[in-house]
PDB file of C-alpha atoms in Angstrom:
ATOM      1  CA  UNK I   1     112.393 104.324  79.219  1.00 72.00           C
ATOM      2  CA  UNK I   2     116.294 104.254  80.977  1.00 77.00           C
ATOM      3  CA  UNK I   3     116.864 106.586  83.497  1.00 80.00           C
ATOM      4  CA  UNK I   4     118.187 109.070  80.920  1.00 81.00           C
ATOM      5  CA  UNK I   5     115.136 109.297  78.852  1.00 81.00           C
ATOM      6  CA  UNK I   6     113.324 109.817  82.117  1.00 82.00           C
ATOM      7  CA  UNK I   7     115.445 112.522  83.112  1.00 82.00           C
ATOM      8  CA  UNK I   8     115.100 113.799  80.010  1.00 81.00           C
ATOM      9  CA  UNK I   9     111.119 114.053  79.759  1.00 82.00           C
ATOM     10  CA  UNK I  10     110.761 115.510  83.149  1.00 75.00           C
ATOM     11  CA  UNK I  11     113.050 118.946  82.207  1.00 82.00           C
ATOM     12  CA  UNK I  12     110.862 118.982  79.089  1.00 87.00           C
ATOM     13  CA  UNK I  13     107.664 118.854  81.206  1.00 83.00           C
ATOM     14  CA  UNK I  14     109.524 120.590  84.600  1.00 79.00           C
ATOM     15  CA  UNK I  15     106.041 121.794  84.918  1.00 75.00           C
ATOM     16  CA  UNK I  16     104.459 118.347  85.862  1.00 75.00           C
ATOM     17  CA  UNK I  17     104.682 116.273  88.859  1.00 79.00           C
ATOM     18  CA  UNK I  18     106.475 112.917  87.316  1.00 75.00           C
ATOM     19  CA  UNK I  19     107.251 109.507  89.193  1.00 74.00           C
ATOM     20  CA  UNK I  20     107.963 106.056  87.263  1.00 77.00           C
ATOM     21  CA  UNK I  21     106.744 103.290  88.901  1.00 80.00           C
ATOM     22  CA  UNK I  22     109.088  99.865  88.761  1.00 85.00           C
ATOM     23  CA  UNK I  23     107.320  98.465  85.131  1.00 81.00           C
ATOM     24  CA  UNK I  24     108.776 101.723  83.610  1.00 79.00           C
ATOM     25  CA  UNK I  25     105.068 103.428  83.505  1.00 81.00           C
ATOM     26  CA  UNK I  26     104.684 107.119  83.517  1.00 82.00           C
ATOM     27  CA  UNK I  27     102.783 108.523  86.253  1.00 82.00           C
ATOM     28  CA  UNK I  28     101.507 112.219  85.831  1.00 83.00           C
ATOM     29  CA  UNK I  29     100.606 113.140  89.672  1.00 77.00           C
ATOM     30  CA  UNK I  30      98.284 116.199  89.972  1.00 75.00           C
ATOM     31  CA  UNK I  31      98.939 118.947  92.139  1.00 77.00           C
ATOM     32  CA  UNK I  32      97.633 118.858  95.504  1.00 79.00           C
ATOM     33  CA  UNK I  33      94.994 120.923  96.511  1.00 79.00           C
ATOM     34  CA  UNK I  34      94.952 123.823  97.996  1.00 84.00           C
ATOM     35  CA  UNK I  35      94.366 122.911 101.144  1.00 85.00           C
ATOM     36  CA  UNK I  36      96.734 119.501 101.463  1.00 85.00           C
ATOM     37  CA  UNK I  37      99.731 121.744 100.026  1.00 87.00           C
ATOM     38  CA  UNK I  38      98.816 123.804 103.039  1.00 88.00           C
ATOM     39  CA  UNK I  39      99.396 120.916 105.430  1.00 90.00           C
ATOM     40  CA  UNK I  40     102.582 119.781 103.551  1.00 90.00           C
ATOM     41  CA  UNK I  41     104.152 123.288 103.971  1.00 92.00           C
ATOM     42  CA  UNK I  42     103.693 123.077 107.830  1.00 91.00           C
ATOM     43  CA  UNK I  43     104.929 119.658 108.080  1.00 93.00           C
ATOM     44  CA  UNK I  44     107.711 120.720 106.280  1.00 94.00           C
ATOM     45  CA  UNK I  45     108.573 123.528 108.289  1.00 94.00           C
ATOM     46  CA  UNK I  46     108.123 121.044 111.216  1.00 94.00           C
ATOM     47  CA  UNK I  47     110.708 118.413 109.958  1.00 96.00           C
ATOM     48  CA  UNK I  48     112.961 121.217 108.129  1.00 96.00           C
ATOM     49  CA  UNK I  49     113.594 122.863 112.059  1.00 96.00           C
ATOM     50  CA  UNK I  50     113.992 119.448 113.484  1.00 97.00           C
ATOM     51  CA  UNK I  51     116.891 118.347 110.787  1.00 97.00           C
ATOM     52  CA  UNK I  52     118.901 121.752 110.447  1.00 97.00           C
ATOM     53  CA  UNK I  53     119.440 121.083 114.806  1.00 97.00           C
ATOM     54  CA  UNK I  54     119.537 117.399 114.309  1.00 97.00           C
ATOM     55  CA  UNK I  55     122.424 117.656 111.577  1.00 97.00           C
ATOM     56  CA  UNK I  56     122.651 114.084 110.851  1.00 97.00           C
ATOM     57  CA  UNK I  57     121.104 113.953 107.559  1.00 98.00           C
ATOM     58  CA  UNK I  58     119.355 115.917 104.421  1.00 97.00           C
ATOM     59  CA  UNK I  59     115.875 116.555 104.039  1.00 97.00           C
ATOM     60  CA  UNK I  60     114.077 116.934 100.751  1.00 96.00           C
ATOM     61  CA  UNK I  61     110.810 118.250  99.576  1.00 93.00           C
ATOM     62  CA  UNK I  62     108.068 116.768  97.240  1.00 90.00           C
ATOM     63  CA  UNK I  63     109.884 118.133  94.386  1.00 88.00           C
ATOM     64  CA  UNK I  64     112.839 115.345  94.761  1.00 94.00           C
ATOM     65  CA  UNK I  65     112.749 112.040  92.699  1.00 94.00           C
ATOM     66  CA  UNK I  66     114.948 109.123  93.707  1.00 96.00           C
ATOM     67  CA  UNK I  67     115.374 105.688  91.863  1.00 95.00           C
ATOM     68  CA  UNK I  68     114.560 103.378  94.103  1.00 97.00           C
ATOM     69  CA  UNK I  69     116.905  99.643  93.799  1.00 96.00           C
ATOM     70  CA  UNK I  70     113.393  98.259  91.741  1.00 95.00           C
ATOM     71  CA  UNK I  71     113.856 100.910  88.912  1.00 93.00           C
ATOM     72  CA  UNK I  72     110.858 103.425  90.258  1.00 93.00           C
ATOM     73  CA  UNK I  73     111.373 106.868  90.472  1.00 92.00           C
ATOM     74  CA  UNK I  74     109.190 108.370  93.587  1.00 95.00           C
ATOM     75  CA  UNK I  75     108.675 111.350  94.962  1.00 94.00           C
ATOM     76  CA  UNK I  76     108.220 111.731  98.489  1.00 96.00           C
ATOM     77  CA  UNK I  77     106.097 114.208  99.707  1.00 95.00           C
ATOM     78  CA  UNK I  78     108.796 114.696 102.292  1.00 97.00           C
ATOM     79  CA  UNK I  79     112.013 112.756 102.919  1.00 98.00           C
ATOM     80  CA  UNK I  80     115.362 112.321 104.349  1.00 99.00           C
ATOM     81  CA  UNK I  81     118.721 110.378 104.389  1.00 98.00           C
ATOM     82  CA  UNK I  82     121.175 110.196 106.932  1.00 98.00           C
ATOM     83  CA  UNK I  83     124.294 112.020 106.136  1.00 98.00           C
ATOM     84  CA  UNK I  84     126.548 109.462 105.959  1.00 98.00           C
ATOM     85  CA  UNK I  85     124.597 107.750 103.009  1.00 98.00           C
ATOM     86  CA  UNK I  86     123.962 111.241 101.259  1.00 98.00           C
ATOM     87  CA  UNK I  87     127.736 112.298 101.109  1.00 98.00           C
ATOM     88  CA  UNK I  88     128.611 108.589 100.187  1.00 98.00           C
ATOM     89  CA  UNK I  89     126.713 109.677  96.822  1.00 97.00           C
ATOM     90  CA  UNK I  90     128.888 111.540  94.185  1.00 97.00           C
ATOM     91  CA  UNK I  91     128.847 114.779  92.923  1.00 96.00           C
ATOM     92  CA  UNK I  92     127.490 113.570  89.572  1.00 95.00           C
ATOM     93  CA  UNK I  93     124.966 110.942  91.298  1.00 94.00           C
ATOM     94  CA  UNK I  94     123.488 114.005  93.478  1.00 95.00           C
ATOM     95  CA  UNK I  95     122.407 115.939  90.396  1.00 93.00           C
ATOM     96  CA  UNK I  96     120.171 113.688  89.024  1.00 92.00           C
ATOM     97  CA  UNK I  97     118.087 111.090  90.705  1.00 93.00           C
ATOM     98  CA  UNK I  98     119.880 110.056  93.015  1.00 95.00           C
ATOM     99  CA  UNK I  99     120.057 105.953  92.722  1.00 96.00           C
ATOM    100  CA  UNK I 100     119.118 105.632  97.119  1.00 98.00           C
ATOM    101  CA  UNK I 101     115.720 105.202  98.562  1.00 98.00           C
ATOM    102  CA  UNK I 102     115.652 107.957 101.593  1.00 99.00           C
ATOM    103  CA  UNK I 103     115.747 106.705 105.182  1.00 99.00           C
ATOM    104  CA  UNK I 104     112.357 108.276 105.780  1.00 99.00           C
ATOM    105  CA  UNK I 105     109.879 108.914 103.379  1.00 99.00           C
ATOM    106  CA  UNK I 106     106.349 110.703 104.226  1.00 98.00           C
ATOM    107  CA  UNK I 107     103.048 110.635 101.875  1.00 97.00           C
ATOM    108  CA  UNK I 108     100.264 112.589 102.882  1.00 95.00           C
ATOM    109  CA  UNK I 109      96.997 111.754 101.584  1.00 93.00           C
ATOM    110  CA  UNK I 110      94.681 114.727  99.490  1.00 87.00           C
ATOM    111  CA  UNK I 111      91.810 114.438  98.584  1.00 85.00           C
ATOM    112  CA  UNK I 112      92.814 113.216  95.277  1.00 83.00           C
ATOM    113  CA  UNK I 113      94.821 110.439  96.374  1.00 88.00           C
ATOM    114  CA  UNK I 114      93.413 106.842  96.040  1.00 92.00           C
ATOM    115  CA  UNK I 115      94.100 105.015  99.917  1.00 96.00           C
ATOM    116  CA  UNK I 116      94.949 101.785  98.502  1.00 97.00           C
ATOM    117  CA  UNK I 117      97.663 103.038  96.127  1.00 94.00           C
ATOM    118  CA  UNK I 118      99.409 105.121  98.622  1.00 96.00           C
ATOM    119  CA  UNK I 119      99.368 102.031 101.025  1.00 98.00           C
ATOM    120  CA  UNK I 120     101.530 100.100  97.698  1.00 96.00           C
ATOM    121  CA  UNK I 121     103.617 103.087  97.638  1.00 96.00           C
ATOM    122  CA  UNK I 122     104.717 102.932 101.140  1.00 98.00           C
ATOM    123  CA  UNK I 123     105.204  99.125 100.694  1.00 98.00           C
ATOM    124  CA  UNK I 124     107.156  99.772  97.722  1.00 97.00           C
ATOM    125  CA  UNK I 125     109.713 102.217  99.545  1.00 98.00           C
ATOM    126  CA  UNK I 126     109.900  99.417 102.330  1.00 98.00           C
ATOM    127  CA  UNK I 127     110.603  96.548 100.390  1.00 98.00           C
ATOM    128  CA  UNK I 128     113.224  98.974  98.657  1.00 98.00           C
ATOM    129  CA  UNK I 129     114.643  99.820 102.169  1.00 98.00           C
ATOM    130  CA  UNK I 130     113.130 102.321 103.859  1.00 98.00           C
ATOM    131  CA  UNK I 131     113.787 102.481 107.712  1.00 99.00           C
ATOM    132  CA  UNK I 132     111.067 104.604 108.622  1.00 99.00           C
ATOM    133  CA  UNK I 133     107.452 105.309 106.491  1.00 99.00           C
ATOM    134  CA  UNK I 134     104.057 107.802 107.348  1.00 99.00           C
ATOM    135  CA  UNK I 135     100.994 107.022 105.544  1.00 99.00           C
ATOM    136  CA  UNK I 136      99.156 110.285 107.105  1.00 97.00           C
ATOM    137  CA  UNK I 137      95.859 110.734 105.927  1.00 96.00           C
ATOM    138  CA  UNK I 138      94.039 113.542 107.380  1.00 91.00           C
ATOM    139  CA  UNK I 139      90.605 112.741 105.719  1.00 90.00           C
ATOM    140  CA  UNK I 140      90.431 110.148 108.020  1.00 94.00           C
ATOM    141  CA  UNK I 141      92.476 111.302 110.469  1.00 96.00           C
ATOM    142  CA  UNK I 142      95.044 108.063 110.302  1.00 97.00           C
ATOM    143  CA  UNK I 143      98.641 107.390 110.345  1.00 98.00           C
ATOM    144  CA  UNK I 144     100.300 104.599 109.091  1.00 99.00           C
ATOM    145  CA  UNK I 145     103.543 103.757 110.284  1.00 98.00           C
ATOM    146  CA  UNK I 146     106.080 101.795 107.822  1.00 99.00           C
ATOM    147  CA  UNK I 147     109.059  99.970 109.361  1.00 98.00           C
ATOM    148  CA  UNK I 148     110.922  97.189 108.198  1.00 98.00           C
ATOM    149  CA  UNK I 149     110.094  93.303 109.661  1.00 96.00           C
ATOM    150  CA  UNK I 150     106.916  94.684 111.658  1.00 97.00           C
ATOM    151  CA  UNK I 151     103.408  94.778 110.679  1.00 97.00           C
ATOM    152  CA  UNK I 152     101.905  98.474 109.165  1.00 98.00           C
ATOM    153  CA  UNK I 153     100.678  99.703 112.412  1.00 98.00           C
ATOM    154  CA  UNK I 154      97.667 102.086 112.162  1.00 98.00           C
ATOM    155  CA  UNK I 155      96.655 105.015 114.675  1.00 98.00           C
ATOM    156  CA  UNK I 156      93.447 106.624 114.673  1.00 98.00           C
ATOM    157  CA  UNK I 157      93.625 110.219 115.886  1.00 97.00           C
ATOM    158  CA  UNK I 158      97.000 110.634 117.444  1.00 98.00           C
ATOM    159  CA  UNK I 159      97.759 113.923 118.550  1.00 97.00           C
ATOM    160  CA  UNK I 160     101.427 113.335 117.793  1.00 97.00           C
ATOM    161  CA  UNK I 161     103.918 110.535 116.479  1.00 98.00           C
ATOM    162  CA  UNK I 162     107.596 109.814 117.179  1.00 98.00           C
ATOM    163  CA  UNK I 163     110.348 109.299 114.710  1.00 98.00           C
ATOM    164  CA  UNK I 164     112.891 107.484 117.283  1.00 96.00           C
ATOM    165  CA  UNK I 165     115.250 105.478 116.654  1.00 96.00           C
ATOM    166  CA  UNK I 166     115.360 106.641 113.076  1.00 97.00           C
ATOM    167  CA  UNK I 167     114.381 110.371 113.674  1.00 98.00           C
ATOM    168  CA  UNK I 168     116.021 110.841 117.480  1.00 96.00           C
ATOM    169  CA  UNK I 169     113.834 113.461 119.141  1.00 96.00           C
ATOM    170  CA  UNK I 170     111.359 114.215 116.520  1.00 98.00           C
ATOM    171  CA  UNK I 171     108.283 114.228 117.392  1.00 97.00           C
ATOM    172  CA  UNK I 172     105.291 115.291 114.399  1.00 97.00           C
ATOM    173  CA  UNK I 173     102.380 117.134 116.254  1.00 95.00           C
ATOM    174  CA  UNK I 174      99.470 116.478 114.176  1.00 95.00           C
ATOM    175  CA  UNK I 175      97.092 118.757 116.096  1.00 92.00           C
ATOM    176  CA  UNK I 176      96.897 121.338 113.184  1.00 85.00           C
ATOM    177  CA  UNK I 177      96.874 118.557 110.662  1.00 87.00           C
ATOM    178  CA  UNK I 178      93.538 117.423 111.762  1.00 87.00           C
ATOM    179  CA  UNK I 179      92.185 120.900 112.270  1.00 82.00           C
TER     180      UNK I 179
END
């Protein structure tokens, strides 16, 4: 399916969450529940404060699909790209999926997500180059921190994580994640 077609059976199913993974497979992604979209919303608040002062870059919401340089087209629970790399992007380029994998990409784990296939999903957005990557699951109270030429790191309970260097000054406090 080219990137057309794609674009073309996602407006006639706007209704479903669609990503393509890099072997041209249609994924249908169900919606999160209830209580995940919950925790999304407030860690999109979180971020959405953080970049409107930072200024440096755009953030986007689960709703955006980029093609990443492998062919996939993911959808980030939450992401962002630094302004410079965003306005390099034309006019035309910014309307559809955008061909750029964001600078920082989160996925947050629901209930209905299987662990081991989000964990390929962050590896995929690194090895298409993504500087910064959270894995949070908050059924088991982990994050997983993606960064290029260093080993996942994991951290069990952490009341709050850092973006720096990527994200200067951002810091995620996952207090009312876990609760």
């Amino acid at each position: 399916m080219s990137d057309e077609q794609f674009s073309d059976f996602c407006q006639a199913n706007s209704d479903l969450r669609i990503e393509r993974n890099s072997r041209g497979e249609v994924i249908i992604i169900p919606p999160a529940f209830t209580e995940t979209g919950a925790v999304n919303f407030n860690l999109v608040i979180e971020f959405g404060i953080w970049a409107k002062r930072d200024g440096t870059g755009k953030g986007f919401d689960s709703s955006t699909g980029f093609v990443l340089r492998n062919g996939a087209v993911r959808s980030p629970d939450l992401s962002w790209i630094r302004l410079e790399r965003w306005n390099a992007l034309t006019d035309a380029e910014r309307a559809k999926f955008a061909h750029i994998c964001p600078d920082f990409v989160v996925e947050l784990r629901s209930r209905s997500d299987n662990l081991q296939k989000l964990k390929e999903k962050m590896q995929e957005y690194l090895d298409n180059g993504v500087a910064l990557g959270w894995l949070i699951d908050a059924l088991e109270r982990k994050v997983y921190i993606y960064r290029p030429g260093a080993e996942v790191e994991a951290l069990e309970n952490p009341a709050e994580i850092a973006g720096d260097p990527v994200l200067p000054g951002f810091v995620l406090d996952l207090r009312e994640i876990w609760s």
